Amino acid sequence: MELRKTSLHDVLEIIPKRHQDTRGHFTELFRQDWFAANIADICFVQENQSLSRGAGVVRGLHFQAPPAAQGKLVRCIAGSIFDVAVDIRAGSRSFGQWTSVVLSAKQGNQLWIPEGFLHGFCTLVPDCIVAYKVTAYYDPDCDRGVLWNDPDLGIDWPVSPEAAELSAKDASQLRLADLPSYFSHAEV
């Protein structure tokens, strides 16, 4: 597996190696020993999957507050998405900054987003299936979010606000400036 840094420390792109021949390919998607040695020694407890029918579907920006804070390992198993992480760790030099990676079934890449980051994505083509492993169980009492197009974040989404397809929940989230602090980060 290849590991690529993003513009946000701790958010990492993972490119699994594909073994190809005339029949197709084989990919080892996850190895606990490799993940522990190269990223974090954590345990995934739940795996989620979403289907988004149209291009321009936006899901996010979401996170789980403590005590159910989640790290996420995200991949797109059909189609392609513009995947986003935003640092919301108080005290971090990159607080409020975002990074993005295009995840696609064709490329097979993944994005590791640790606790303390918002996560969201926009579908780039119809019929996208996104799967992600998480480090804590979903808890509806800890479910939080930030407005996907908060102007203070300045995320360069590949869809206009008028064309984006959103849930009512995602369309009415708080702005980052109005969000209480849930995570802190001591710089080393």
Short mmCIF file of C-alpha atoms in Angstrom, two decimals:
data_model
loop_
_atom_site.label_atom_id
_atom_site.label_comp_id
_atom_site.label_asym_id
_atom_site.label_seq_id
_atom_site.Cartn_x
_atom_site.Cartn_y
_atom_site.Cartn_z
CA MET A 1 0.00 0.00 0.00
CA GLU A 2 1.12 3.52 -0.77
CA LEU A 3 0.54 6.35 1.69
CA ARG A 4 0.15 9.97 0.56
CA LYS A 5 -0.01 12.97 2.86
CA THR A 6 -2.70 15.59 2.32
CA SER A 7 -2.50 19.28 3.17
CA LEU A 8 -3.90 18.45 6.64
CA HIS A 9 -1.61 16.61 9.02
CA ASP A 10 -3.17 13.27 10.08
CA VAL A 11 -5.56 13.05 7.08
CA LEU A 12 -3.98 10.52 4.74
CA GLU A 13 -4.71 9.04 1.33
CA ILE A 14 -4.10 5.31 0.99
CA ILE A 15 -3.58 3.69 -2.40
CA PRO A 16 -3.83 -0.10 -2.17
CA LYS A 17 -1.75 -2.06 -4.66
CA ARG A 18 -3.70 -3.78 -7.43
CA HIS A 19 -2.49 -7.06 -8.87
CA GLN A 20 -3.82 -7.17 -12.44
CA ASP A 21 -3.98 -9.77 -15.16
CA THR A 22 -6.31 -10.58 -18.05
CA ARG A 23 -9.09 -11.64 -15.65
CA GLY A 24 -9.17 -8.33 -13.78
CA HIS A 25 -7.49 -7.40 -10.53
CA PHE A 26 -7.07 -8.34 -6.87
CA THR A 27 -6.60 -5.75 -4.14
CA GLU A 28 -5.81 -6.08 -0.47
CA LEU A 29 -7.93 -3.23 0.93
CA PHE A 30 -7.02 -3.30 4.59
CA ARG A 31 -4.43 -4.90 6.85
CA GLN A 32 -4.59 -4.17 10.57
CA ASP A 33 -0.84 -4.67 11.05
CA TRP A 34 0.04 -2.26 8.21
CA PHE A 35 -2.52 0.31 9.40
CA ALA A 36 -1.22 0.15 12.99
CA ALA A 37 2.41 0.50 11.87
CA ASN A 38 1.80 3.33 9.37
CA ILE A 39 -1.25 5.29 10.53
CA ALA A 40 -2.83 4.44 13.89
CA ASP A 41 -3.29 1.44 16.14
CA ILE A 42 -7.07 1.55 16.23
CA CYS A 43 -9.95 -0.85 15.88
CA PHE A 44 -12.80 -0.46 13.42
CA VAL A 45 -16.16 -1.42 14.94
CA GLN A 46 -18.71 -0.60 12.25
CA GLU A 47 -18.84 -0.33 8.46
CA ASN A 48 -21.33 1.90 6.64
CA GLN A 49 -22.33 2.24 3.00
CA SER A 50 -24.32 4.86 1.11
CA LEU A 51 -25.75 5.03 -2.39
CA SER A 52 -26.20 8.44 -4.00
CA ARG A 53 -28.26 8.32 -7.18
CA GLY A 54 -27.33 11.59 -8.87
CA ALA A 55 -24.23 13.63 -9.57
CA GLY A 56 -24.03 16.65 -7.27
CA VAL A 57 -25.33 14.90 -4.16
CA VAL A 58 -23.63 16.40 -1.10
CA ARG A 59 -23.45 14.49 2.17
CA GLY A 60 -21.92 16.31 5.12
CA LEU A 61 -20.16 17.93 6.75
CA HIS A 62 -20.57 15.43 9.62
CA PHE A 63 -18.80 14.25 12.75
CA GLN A 64 -19.56 12.37 15.95
CA ALA A 65 -18.88 14.23 19.20
CA PRO A 66 -17.20 12.51 22.14
CA PRO A 67 -17.73 10.03 23.68
CA ALA A 68 -18.65 8.50 20.29
CA ALA A 69 -16.04 10.36 18.20
CA GLN A 70 -15.15 8.43 15.06
CA GLY A 71 -12.14 8.01 12.86
CA LYS A 72 -13.20 7.04 9.32
CA LEU A 73 -11.56 5.07 6.52
CA VAL A 74 -13.51 6.09 3.41
CA ARG A 75 -13.56 4.56 -0.07
CA CYS A 76 -15.75 4.87 -3.14
CA ILE A 77 -16.71 1.44 -4.47
CA ALA A 78 -18.79 2.68 -7.42
CA GLY A 79 -18.38 6.00 -9.24
CA SER A 80 -16.27 8.88 -7.94
CA ILE A 81 -16.59 11.50 -5.22
CA PHE A 82 -14.95 14.72 -4.12
CA ASP A 83 -14.16 13.78 -0.50
CA VAL A 84 -13.49 16.49 2.10
CA ALA A 85 -12.04 16.64 5.62
CA VAL A 86 -12.00 19.79 7.79
CA ASP A 87 -9.91 20.18 10.96
CA ILE A 88 -12.08 21.19 13.95
CA ARG A 89 -9.51 20.52 16.68
CA ALA A 90 -9.16 23.62 18.87
CA GLY A 91 -5.49 24.56 19.17
CA SER A 92 -4.51 23.01 15.85
CA ARG A 93 -2.52 25.19 13.45
CA SER A 94 -4.85 23.94 10.72
CA PHE A 95 -8.13 24.58 12.58
CA GLY A 96 -10.87 25.38 10.06
CA GLN A 97 -8.75 24.33 7.08
CA TRP A 98 -9.88 21.68 4.62
CA THR A 99 -8.39 19.16 2.25
CA SER A 100 -9.96 17.12 -0.51
CA VAL A 101 -9.20 13.98 -2.47
CA VAL A 102 -11.11 12.51 -5.40
CA LEU A 103 -11.92 8.93 -4.42
CA SER A 104 -12.98 6.61 -7.20
CA ALA A 105 -13.77 2.97 -7.79
CA LYS A 106 -11.40 3.06 -10.76
CA GLN A 107 -8.44 4.26 -8.71
CA GLY A 108 -9.36 2.30 -5.56
CA ASN A 109 -7.90 4.90 -3.21
CA GLN A 110 -9.07 5.52 0.36
CA LEU A 111 -8.99 8.44 2.80
CA TRP A 112 -8.22 8.16 6.51
CA ILE A 113 -9.96 10.89 8.53
CA PRO A 114 -9.20 10.76 12.27
CA GLU A 115 -11.34 12.02 15.15
CA GLY A 116 -11.57 15.80 15.29
CA PHE A 117 -12.32 16.33 11.61
CA LEU A 118 -15.52 17.03 9.71
CA HIS A 119 -16.22 14.74 6.77
CA GLY A 120 -18.34 15.24 3.68
CA PHE A 121 -18.43 14.44 0.01
CA CYS A 122 -19.99 15.41 -3.31
CA THR A 123 -20.75 12.83 -5.99
CA LEU A 124 -19.09 13.53 -9.32
CA VAL A 125 -21.12 11.00 -11.32
CA PRO A 126 -24.47 9.22 -10.83
CA ASP A 127 -24.83 6.05 -8.76
CA CYS A 128 -21.95 6.44 -6.33
CA ILE A 129 -21.52 3.91 -3.57
CA VAL A 130 -19.35 5.00 -0.65
CA ALA A 131 -18.22 2.63 2.11
CA TYR A 132 -16.46 3.60 5.28
CA LYS A 133 -15.17 1.86 8.36
CA VAL A 134 -15.46 3.75 11.66
CA THR A 135 -13.73 3.48 15.03
CA ALA A 136 -16.83 4.05 17.21
CA TYR A 137 -20.45 3.02 16.93
CA TYR A 138 -22.94 5.54 15.59
CA ASP A 139 -24.71 7.38 18.42
CA PRO A 140 -27.57 9.68 17.37
CA ASP A 141 -27.03 11.77 20.52
CA CYS A 142 -23.48 12.54 19.35
CA ASP A 143 -24.35 13.23 15.71
CA ARG A 144 -23.17 16.75 14.74
CA GLY A 145 -22.35 18.74 11.64
CA VAL A 146 -21.37 22.01 10.02
CA LEU A 147 -22.96 23.67 7.00
CA TRP A 148 -21.39 22.19 3.87
CA ASN A 149 -20.92 25.57 2.17
CA ASP A 150 -20.00 27.67 5.21
CA PRO A 151 -18.27 30.69 3.61
CA ASP A 152 -15.72 30.77 6.44
CA LEU A 153 -14.45 27.36 5.31
CA GLY A 154 -14.22 28.29 1.63
CA ILE A 155 -14.43 24.73 0.36
CA ASP A 156 -14.15 24.69 -3.42
CA TRP A 157 -17.00 22.24 -4.03
CA PRO A 158 -17.48 20.93 -7.59
CA VAL A 159 -21.18 21.85 -7.45
CA SER A 160 -22.97 25.16 -6.99
CA PRO A 161 -25.30 25.70 -4.01
CA GLU A 162 -28.25 25.84 -6.44
CA ALA A 163 -27.36 22.51 -8.07
CA ALA A 164 -26.37 20.61 -4.91
CA GLU A 165 -28.75 17.91 -3.74
CA LEU A 166 -28.87 17.91 0.08
CA SER A 167 -30.84 16.41 2.92
CA ALA A 168 -32.85 18.86 5.03
CA LYS A 169 -30.46 18.12 7.90
CA ASP A 170 -27.35 18.98 5.86
CA ALA A 171 -28.94 22.15 4.47
CA SER A 172 -29.56 23.52 7.98
CA GLN A 173 -26.36 22.74 9.90
CA LEU A 174 -24.51 25.32 12.02
CA ARG A 175 -21.63 27.38 10.71
CA LEU A 176 -18.22 26.51 12.15
CA ALA A 177 -18.11 29.83 14.05
CA ASP A 178 -21.28 28.78 15.93
CA LEU A 179 -20.11 25.25 16.72
CA PRO A 180 -19.00 24.53 20.30
CA SER A 181 -15.50 23.13 20.70
CA TYR A 182 -15.57 19.32 20.93
CA PHE A 183 -11.93 18.47 20.21
CA SER A 184 -8.59 19.93 21.23
CA HIS A 185 -5.17 19.38 19.76
CA ALA A 186 -1.82 20.02 21.39
CA GLU A 187 0.77 20.78 18.71
CA VAL A 188 4.06 18.92 19.01
#
